[in-house]
Coordinates of C-alpha atoms and ligand atoms in Angstrom, one line a residue:
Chain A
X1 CA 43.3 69.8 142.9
X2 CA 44.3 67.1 145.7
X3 CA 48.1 66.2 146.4
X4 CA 47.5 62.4 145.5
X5 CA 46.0 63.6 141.8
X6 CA 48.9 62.7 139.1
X7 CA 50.1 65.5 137.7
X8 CA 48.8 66.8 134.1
X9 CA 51.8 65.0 132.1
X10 CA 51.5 61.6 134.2
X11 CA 47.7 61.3 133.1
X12 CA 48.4 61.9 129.5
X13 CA 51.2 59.3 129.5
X14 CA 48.5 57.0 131.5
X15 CA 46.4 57.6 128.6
X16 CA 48.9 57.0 125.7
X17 CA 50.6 54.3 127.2
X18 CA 48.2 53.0 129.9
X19 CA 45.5 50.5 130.4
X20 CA 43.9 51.0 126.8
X21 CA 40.3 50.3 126.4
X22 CA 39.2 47.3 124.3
X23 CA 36.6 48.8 121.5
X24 CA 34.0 46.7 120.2
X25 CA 32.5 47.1 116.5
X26 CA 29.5 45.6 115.9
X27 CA 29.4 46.1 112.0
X28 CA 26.3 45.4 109.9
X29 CA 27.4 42.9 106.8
X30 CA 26.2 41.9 103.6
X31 CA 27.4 41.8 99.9
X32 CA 24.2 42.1 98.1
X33 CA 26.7 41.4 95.0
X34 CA 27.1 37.5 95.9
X35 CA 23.6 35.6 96.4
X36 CA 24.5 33.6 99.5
X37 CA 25.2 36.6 101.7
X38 CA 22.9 37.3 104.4
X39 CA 22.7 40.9 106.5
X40 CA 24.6 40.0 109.7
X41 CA 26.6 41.5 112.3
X42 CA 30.1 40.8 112.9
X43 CA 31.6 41.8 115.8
X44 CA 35.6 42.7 115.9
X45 CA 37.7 43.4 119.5
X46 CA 40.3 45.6 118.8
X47 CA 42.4 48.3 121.6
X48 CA 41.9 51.9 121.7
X49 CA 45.5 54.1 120.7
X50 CA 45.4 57.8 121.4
X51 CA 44.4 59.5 118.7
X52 CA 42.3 56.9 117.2
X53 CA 40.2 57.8 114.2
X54 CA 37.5 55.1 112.9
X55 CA 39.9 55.7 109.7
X56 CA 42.5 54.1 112.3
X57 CA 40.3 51.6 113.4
X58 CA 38.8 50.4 110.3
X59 CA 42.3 49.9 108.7
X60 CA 43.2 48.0 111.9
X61 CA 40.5 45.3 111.8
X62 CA 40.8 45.2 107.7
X63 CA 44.7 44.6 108.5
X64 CA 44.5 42.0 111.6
X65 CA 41.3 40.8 111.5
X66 CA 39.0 40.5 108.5
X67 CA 40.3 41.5 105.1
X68 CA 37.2 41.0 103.2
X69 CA 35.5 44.1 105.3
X70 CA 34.6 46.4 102.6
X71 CA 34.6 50.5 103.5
X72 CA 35.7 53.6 101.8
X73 CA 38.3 56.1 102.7
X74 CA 40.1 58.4 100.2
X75 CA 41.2 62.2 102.1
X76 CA 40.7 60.5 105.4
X77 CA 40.5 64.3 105.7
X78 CA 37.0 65.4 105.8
X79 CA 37.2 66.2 102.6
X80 CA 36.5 63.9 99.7
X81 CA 33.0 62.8 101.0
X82 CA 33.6 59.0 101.1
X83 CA 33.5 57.9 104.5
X84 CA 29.7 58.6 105.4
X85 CA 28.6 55.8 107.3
X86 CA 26.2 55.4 110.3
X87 CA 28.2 55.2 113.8
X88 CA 25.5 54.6 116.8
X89 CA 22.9 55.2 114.8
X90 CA 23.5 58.3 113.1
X91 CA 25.3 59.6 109.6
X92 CA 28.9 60.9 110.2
X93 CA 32.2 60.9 108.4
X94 CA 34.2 58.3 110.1
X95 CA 37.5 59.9 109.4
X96 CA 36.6 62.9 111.2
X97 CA 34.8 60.7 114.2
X98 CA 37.2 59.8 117.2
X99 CA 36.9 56.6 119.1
X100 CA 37.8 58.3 122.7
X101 CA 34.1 60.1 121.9
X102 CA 32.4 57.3 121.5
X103 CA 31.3 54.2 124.2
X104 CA 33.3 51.0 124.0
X105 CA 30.3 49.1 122.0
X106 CA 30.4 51.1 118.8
X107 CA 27.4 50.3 116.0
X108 CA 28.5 50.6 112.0
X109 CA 26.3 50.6 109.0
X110 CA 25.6 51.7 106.0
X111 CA 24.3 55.1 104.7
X112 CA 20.9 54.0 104.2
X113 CA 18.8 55.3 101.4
X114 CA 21.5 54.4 98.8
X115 CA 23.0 51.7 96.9
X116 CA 25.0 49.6 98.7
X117 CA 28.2 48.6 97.2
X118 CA 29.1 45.7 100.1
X119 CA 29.1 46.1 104.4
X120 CA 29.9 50.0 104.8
X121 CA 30.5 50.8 101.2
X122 CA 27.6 53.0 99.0
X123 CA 27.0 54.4 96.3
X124 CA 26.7 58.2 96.8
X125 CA 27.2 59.0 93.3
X126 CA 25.0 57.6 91.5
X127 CA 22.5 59.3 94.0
X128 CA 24.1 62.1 93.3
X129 CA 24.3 62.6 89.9
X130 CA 20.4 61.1 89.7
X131 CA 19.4 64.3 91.8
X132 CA 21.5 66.6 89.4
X133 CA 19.7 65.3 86.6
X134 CA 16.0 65.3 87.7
X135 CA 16.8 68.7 89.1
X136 CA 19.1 70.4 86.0
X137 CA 21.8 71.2 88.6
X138 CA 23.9 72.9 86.4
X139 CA 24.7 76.7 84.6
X140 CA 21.6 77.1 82.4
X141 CA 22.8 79.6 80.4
X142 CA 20.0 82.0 79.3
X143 CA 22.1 83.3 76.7
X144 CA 22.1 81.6 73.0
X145 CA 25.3 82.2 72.0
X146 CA 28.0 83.2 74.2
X147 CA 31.1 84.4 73.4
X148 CA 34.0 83.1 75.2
X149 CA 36.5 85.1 74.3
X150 CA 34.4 88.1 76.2
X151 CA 35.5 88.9 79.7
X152 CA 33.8 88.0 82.2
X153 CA 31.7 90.5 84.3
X154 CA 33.1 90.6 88.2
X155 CA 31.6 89.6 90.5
X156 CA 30.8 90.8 93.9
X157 CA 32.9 89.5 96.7
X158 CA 30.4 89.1 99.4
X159 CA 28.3 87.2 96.5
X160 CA 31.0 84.7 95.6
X161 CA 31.5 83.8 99.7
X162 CA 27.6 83.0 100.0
X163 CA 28.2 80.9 96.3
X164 CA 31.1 79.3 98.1
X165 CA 29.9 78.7 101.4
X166 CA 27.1 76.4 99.6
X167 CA 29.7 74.8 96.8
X168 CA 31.6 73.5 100.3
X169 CA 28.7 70.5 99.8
X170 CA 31.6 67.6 100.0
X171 CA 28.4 65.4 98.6
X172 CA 28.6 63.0 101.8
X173 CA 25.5 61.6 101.9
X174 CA 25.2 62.5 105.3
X175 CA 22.4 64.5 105.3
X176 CA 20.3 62.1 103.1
X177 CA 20.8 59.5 105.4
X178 CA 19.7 61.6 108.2
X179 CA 16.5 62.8 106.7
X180 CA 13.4 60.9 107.6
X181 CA 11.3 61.8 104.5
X182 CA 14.4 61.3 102.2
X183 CA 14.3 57.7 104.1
X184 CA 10.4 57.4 103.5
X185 CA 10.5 58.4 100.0
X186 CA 12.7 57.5 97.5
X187 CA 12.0 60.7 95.1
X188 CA 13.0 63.1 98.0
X189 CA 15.6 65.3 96.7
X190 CA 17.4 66.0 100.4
X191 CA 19.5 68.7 101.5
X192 CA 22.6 68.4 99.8
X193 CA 20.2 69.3 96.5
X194 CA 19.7 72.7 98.2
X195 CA 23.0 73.5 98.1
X196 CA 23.6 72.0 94.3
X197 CA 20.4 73.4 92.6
X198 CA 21.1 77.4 95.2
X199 CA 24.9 77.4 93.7
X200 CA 24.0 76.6 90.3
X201 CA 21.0 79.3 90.3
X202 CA 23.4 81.7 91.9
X203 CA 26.3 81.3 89.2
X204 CA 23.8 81.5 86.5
Chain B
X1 CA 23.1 73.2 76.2
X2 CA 19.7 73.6 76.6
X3 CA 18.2 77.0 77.5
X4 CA 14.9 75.9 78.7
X5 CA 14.0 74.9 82.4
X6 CA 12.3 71.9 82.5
X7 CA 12.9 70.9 86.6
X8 CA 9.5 71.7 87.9
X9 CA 9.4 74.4 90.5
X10 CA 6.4 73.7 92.2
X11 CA 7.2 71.9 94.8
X12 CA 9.3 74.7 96.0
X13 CA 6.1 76.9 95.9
X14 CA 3.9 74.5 97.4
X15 CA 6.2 74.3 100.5
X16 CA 6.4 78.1 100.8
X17 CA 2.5 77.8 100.4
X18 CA 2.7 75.7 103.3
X19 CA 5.2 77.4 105.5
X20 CA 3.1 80.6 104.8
X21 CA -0.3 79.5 105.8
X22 CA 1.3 77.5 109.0
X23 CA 3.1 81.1 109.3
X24 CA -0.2 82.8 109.4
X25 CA -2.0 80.3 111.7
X26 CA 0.6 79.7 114.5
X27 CA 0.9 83.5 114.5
X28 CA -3.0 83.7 114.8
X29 CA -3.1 81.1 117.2
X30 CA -1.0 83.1 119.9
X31 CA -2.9 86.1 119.2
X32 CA -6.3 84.2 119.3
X33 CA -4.9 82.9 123.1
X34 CA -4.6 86.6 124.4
X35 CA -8.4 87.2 123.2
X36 CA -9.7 84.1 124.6
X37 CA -7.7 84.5 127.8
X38 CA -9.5 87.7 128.7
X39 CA -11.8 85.7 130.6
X40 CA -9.2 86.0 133.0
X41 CA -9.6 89.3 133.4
X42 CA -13.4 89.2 133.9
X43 CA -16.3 88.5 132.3
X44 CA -16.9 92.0 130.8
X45 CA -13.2 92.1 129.5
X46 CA -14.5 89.1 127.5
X47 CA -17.6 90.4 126.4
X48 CA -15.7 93.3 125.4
X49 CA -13.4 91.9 123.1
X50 CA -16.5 89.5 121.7
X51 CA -18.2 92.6 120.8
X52 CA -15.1 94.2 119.6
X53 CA -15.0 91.3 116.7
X54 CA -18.8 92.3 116.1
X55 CA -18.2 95.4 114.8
X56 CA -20.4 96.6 118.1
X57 CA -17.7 99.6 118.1
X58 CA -18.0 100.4 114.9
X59 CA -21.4 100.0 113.9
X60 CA -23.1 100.5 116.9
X61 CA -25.0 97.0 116.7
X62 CA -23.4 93.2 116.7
X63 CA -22.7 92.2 113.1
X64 CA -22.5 88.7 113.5
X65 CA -21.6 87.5 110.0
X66 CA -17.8 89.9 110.5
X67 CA -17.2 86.7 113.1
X68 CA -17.8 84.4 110.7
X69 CA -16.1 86.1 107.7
X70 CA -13.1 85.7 109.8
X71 CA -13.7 82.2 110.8
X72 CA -14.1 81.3 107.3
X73 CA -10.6 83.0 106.3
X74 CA -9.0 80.7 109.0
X75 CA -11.3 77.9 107.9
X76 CA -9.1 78.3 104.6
X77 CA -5.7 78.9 105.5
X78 CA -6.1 75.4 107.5
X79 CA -7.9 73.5 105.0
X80 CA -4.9 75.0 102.5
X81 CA -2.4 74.2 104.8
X82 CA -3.9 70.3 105.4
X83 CA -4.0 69.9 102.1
X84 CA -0.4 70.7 101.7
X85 CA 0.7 68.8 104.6
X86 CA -0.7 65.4 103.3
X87 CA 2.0 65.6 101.2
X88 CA 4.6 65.3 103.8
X89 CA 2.4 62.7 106.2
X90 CA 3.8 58.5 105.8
X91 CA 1.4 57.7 103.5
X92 CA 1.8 53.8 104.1
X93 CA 2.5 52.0 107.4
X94 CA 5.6 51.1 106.1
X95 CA 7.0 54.3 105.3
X96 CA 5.2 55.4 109.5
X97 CA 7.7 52.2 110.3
X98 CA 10.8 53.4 108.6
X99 CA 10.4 56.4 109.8
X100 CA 9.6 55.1 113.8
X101 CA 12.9 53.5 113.4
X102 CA 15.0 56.1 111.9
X103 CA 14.0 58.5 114.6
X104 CA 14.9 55.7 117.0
X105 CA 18.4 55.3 116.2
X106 CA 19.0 58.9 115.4
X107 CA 17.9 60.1 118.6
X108 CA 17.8 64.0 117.5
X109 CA 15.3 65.9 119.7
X110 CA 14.4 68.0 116.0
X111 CA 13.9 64.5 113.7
X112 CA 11.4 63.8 117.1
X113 CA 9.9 66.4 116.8
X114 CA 9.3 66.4 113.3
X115 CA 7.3 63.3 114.2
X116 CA 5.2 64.9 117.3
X117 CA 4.4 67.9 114.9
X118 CA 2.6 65.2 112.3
X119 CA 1.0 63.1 114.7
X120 CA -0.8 66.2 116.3
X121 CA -1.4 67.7 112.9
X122 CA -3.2 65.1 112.5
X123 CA -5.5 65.0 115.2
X124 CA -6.3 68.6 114.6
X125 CA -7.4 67.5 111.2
X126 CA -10.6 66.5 113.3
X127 CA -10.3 68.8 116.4
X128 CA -9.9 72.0 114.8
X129 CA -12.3 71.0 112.2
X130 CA -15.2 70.8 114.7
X131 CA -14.5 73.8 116.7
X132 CA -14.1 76.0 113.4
X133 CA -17.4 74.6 112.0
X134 CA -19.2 75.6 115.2
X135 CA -17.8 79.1 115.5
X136 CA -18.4 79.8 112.0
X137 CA -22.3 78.9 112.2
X138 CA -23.2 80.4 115.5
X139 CA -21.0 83.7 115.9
X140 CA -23.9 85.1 117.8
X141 CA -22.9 82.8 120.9
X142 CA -19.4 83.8 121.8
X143 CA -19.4 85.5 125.0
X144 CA -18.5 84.9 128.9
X145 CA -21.9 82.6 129.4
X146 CA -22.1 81.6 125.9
X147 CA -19.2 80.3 125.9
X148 CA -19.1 78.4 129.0
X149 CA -21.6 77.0 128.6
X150 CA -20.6 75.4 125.6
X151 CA -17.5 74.7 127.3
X152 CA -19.1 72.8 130.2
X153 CA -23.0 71.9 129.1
X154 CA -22.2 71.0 125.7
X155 CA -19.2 69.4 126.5
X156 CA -16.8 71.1 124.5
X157 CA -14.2 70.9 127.1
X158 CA -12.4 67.3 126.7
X159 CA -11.7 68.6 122.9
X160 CA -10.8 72.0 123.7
X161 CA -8.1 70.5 126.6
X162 CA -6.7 68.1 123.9
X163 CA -6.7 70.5 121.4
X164 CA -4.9 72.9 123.5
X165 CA -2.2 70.7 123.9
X166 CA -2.1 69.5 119.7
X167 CA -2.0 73.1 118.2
X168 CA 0.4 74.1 121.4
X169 CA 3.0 71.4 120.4
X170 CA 2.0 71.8 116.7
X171 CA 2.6 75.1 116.1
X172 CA 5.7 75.8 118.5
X173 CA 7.8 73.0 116.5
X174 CA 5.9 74.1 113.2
X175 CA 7.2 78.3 114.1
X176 CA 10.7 76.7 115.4
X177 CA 10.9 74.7 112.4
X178 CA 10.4 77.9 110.1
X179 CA 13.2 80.1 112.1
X180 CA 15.3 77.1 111.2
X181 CA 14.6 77.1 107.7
X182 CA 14.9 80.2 106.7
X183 CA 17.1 81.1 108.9
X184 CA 15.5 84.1 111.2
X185 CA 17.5 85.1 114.1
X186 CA 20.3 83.0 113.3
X187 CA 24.1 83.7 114.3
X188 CA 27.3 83.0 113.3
X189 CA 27.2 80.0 115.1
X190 CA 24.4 77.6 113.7
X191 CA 24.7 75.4 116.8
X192 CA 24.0 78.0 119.6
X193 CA 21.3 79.7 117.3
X194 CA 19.2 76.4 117.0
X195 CA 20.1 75.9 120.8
X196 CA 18.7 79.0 121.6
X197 CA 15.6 78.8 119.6
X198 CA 15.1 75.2 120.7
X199 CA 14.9 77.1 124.7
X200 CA 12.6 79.8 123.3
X201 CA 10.4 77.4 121.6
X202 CA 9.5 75.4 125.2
X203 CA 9.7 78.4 126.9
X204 CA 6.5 79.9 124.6
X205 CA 4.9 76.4 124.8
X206 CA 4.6 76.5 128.5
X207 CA 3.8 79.8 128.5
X208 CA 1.1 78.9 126.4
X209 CA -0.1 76.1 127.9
X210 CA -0.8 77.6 131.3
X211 CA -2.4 80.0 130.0
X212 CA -4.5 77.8 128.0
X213 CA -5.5 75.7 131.2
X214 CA -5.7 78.8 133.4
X215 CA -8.3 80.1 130.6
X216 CA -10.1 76.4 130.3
X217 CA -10.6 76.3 133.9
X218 CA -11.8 79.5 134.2
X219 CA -14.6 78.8 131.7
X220 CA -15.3 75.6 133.3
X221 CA -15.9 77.4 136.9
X222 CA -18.5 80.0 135.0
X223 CA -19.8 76.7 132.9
X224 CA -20.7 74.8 136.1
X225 CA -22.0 78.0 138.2
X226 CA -24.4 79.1 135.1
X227 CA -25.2 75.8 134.4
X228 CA -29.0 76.4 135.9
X229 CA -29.5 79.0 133.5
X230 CA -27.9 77.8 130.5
X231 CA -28.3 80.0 127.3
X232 CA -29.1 82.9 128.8
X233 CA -26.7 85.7 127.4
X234 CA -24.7 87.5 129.5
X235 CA -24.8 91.3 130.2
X236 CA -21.9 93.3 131.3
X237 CA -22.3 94.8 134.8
X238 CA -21.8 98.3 133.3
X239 CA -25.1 97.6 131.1
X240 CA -27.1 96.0 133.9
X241 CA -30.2 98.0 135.1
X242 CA -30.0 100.0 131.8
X243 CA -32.3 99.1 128.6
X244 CA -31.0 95.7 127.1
Ligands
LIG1 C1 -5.4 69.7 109.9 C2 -4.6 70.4 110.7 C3 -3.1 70.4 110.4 C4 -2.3 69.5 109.9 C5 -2.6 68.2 109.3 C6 -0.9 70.1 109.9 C7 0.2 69.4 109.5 C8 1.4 69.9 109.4 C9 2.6 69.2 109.0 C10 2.7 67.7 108.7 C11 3.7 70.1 109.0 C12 5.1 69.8 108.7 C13 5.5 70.3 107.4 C14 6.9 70.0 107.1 O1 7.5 69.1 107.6 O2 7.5 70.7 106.2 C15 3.1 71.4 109.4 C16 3.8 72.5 109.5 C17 3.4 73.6 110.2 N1 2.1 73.8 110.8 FE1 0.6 72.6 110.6 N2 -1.0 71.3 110.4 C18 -2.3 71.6 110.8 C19 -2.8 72.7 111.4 C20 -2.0 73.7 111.9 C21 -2.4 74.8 112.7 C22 -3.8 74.9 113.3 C23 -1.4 75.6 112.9 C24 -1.3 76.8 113.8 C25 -1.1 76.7 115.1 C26 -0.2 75.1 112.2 C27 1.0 75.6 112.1 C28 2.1 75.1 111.4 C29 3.4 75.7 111.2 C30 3.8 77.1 111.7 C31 4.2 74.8 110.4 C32 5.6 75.0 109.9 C33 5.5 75.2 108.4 C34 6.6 74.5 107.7 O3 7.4 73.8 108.2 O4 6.6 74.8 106.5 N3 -0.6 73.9 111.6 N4 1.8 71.2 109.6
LIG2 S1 25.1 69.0 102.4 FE1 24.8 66.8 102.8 S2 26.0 65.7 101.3 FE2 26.8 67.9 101.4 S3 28.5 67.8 102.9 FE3 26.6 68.4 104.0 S4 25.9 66.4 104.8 FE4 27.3 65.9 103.2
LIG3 S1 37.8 60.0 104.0 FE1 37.3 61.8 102.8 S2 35.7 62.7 104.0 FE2 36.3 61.0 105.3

């Protein structure tokens, strides 16, 4: 390292404090809900903070700039699965997506390939819940007439991991979106049906 | 609640159908390249190995019908495999165009190649088609001037250096695909597993595909040399002199 280079704590205060850079969201738009919207663009100019989120963002333009935007956040946590949206052309969780990672010309849409409930808002539930159905993603029991008061058999621990390893499906949408075929056919079932229909077979 | 299964399960059999038959031919296809490459070695290592598919070893005489027994069992697996793979093909050019532009903004080397593995599945719908039909008719020509000359005098050489290059990408991103999906070779970190197979996977298509050009150019050399006496058979120089 040179002499002139700031030290470690003078960049990160540059950084926080410093000349911020100014973000630009170009957001897709449309509320298919009300007849006279048409699919547009709207660009909002807002400055980077450290630590930004596109949970941060999002709130930020909503707040200052546009109320009417319509997106979803509920863990803002990587958690709840609501935040799936398409930044720069590909599916990601927003909450979990950092602004200092991405250029200053960010793209937002939709999740394609479901319904969309207005701008970044879908419907990843009712797709959901159509792909349990067609597929019977649930315990089939085999058994005609159980007795709940038995105890249940253990079960291996190595077995319950691999169950729970696929049952951490957070039901996103991301993976749906991403999938060509699932984008050039409707009745594609999609990855995140691999890991509903495996755990369900597993349990059973 | 119900007790009987009614989701249909054969679409998770036809795709295991399919990966097992692309399995079977992408594995055949490297082997196929060491045979084809012994040209390389010399024109009575080929003729060796020709003979060796004969029965010539065995039997003491050329059974000619063995190659085409075998021809036809590839003939099969491809025609099985085809057939399953129509499913997955854009059957519309609207679903080709929604696809164009998803791989365009997704810009993911593996959703491009997805789309590199159909287009040169389908050309080999044709290529492979022609080349199969041939071998399976006239087994009796396959040897070091045989061959040649079909490369170079019949012409055979424009399809064989496209076709190369079709079941080369085809098959590497078809056998990459399969690690992926089920999960061969794979390490605790999915990442570095897929980066690593991604590495292997061009590193076997180039290897492949010199070979391939090394062997095409060395039956094109024989081709144009032999080209005054085309059809004649060849004879292995440790036969020559003897009774034919
Ligand atoms: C008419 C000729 C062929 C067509 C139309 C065709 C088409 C396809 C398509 C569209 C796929 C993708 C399947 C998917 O996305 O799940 C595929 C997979 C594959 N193909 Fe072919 N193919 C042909 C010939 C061949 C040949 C000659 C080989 C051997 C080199 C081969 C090896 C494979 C392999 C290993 C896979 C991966 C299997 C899988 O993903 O399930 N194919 N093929
Ligand atoms: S499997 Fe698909 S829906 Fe489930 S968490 Fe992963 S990307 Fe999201
Ligand atoms: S807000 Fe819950 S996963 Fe992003």
């Amino acid at each position: 390292m040179s002499d002139t280079a700031p030290a470690p704590s003078a960049t990160a205060a540059a950084t926080a404090a410093g000349p911020a850079r100014k973000l630009r969201f170009h957001v897709l738009r449309h509320d298919p809900h009300d007849p006279a919207s048409v699919p547009h663009t709207d660009v909002f100019e807002i400055d980077e903070a450290a630590g930004m989120t596109l949970f941060i963002a999002l709130n930020e333009i909503r707040e200052t700039l546009d109320a009417s935007l319509a997106f979803d956040f509920v863990c803002r946590a990587g958690i709840c699965g609501s935040c799936g949206m398409v930044i720069n052309g590909r599916p990601t969780l927003a909450c979990r997506t950092l602004t200092k990672d991405l250029p200053t010309d960010i793209m937002l849409a939709p999740l394609p390939a479901f319904e969309l409930i207005a701008d970044l808002s879908v419907n990843t539930g009712k797709w959901m819940r159509g792909m349990s159905e067609r597929l019977e993603t649930w315990v089939h029991s085999l058994d005609e007439d159980v007795d709940l008061r038995r105890i249940e058999a253990p079960m291996d621990p190595d077995l319950a991991d691999r169950i729970y390893e696929l049952d951490r499906c957070i039901e996103c949408g991301c993976c749906v979106a991403a999938c060509g075929t699932a984008r050039m056919r409707e009745d594609f079932v999609g990855a995140a049906s691999s890991s509903a229909t495996t755990t369900a077979c597993s349990v059973a | 609640m119900a007790t009987r299964l009614e989701a249909p399960r054969w679409p998770a059999r036809l795709d295991l159908l399919q990966s097992g038959t692309g399995l079977a031919l992408g594995l055949f296809m490297w082997v196929h390249m060491f045979f084809v490459s012994s040209i390389l070695l010399g024109k009575d290592a080929m003729w060796t190995v020709a003979r060796f598919f004969e029965g010539y070893y065995f039997f003491g005489r050329p059974l000619y019908w063995l190659v085409s027994m075998l021809v036809a069992v590839i003939f099969t697996l491809f025609v099985v495999h085809a057939a399953l793979a129509l499913r997955k093909f854009p059957a519309s050019y609207r679903q080709y165009r929604i696809y164009r532009e998803h791989m365009q903004g997704m810009k993911h080397e593996d959703t491009t190649l997805w789309y590199w593995q159909v287009v040169t599945g389908f050309a080999l719908f044709f290529m492979a088609s022609v080349h199969l039909y041939i071998m399976m008719t006239r087994p009796d020509r396959i040897g070091p001037f045989e061959s040649a000359d079909r490369v170079w005098s019949d012409l055979m050489w424009p399809l064989y250096l496209v076709m190369l290059f079709a079941v080369e990408f085809h098959g590497g991103i078809g056998l990459y695909r399969l690690a992926l999906k089920w999960g061969w070779f794979a390490g605790p970190d999915a990442l570095a597993t897929r980066r690593k197979l991604r590495t292997f996977k061009w590193a076997l298509t180039a290897f492949f595909l010199v070979l391939g050009i090394a062997t095409l150019l060395a039956y094109i050399k024989i081709g144009i040399e032999h080209a005054p006496n085309y059809g004649e058979h060849y004879v292995p120089t440790f036969l020559q002199g003897s009774a034919p």
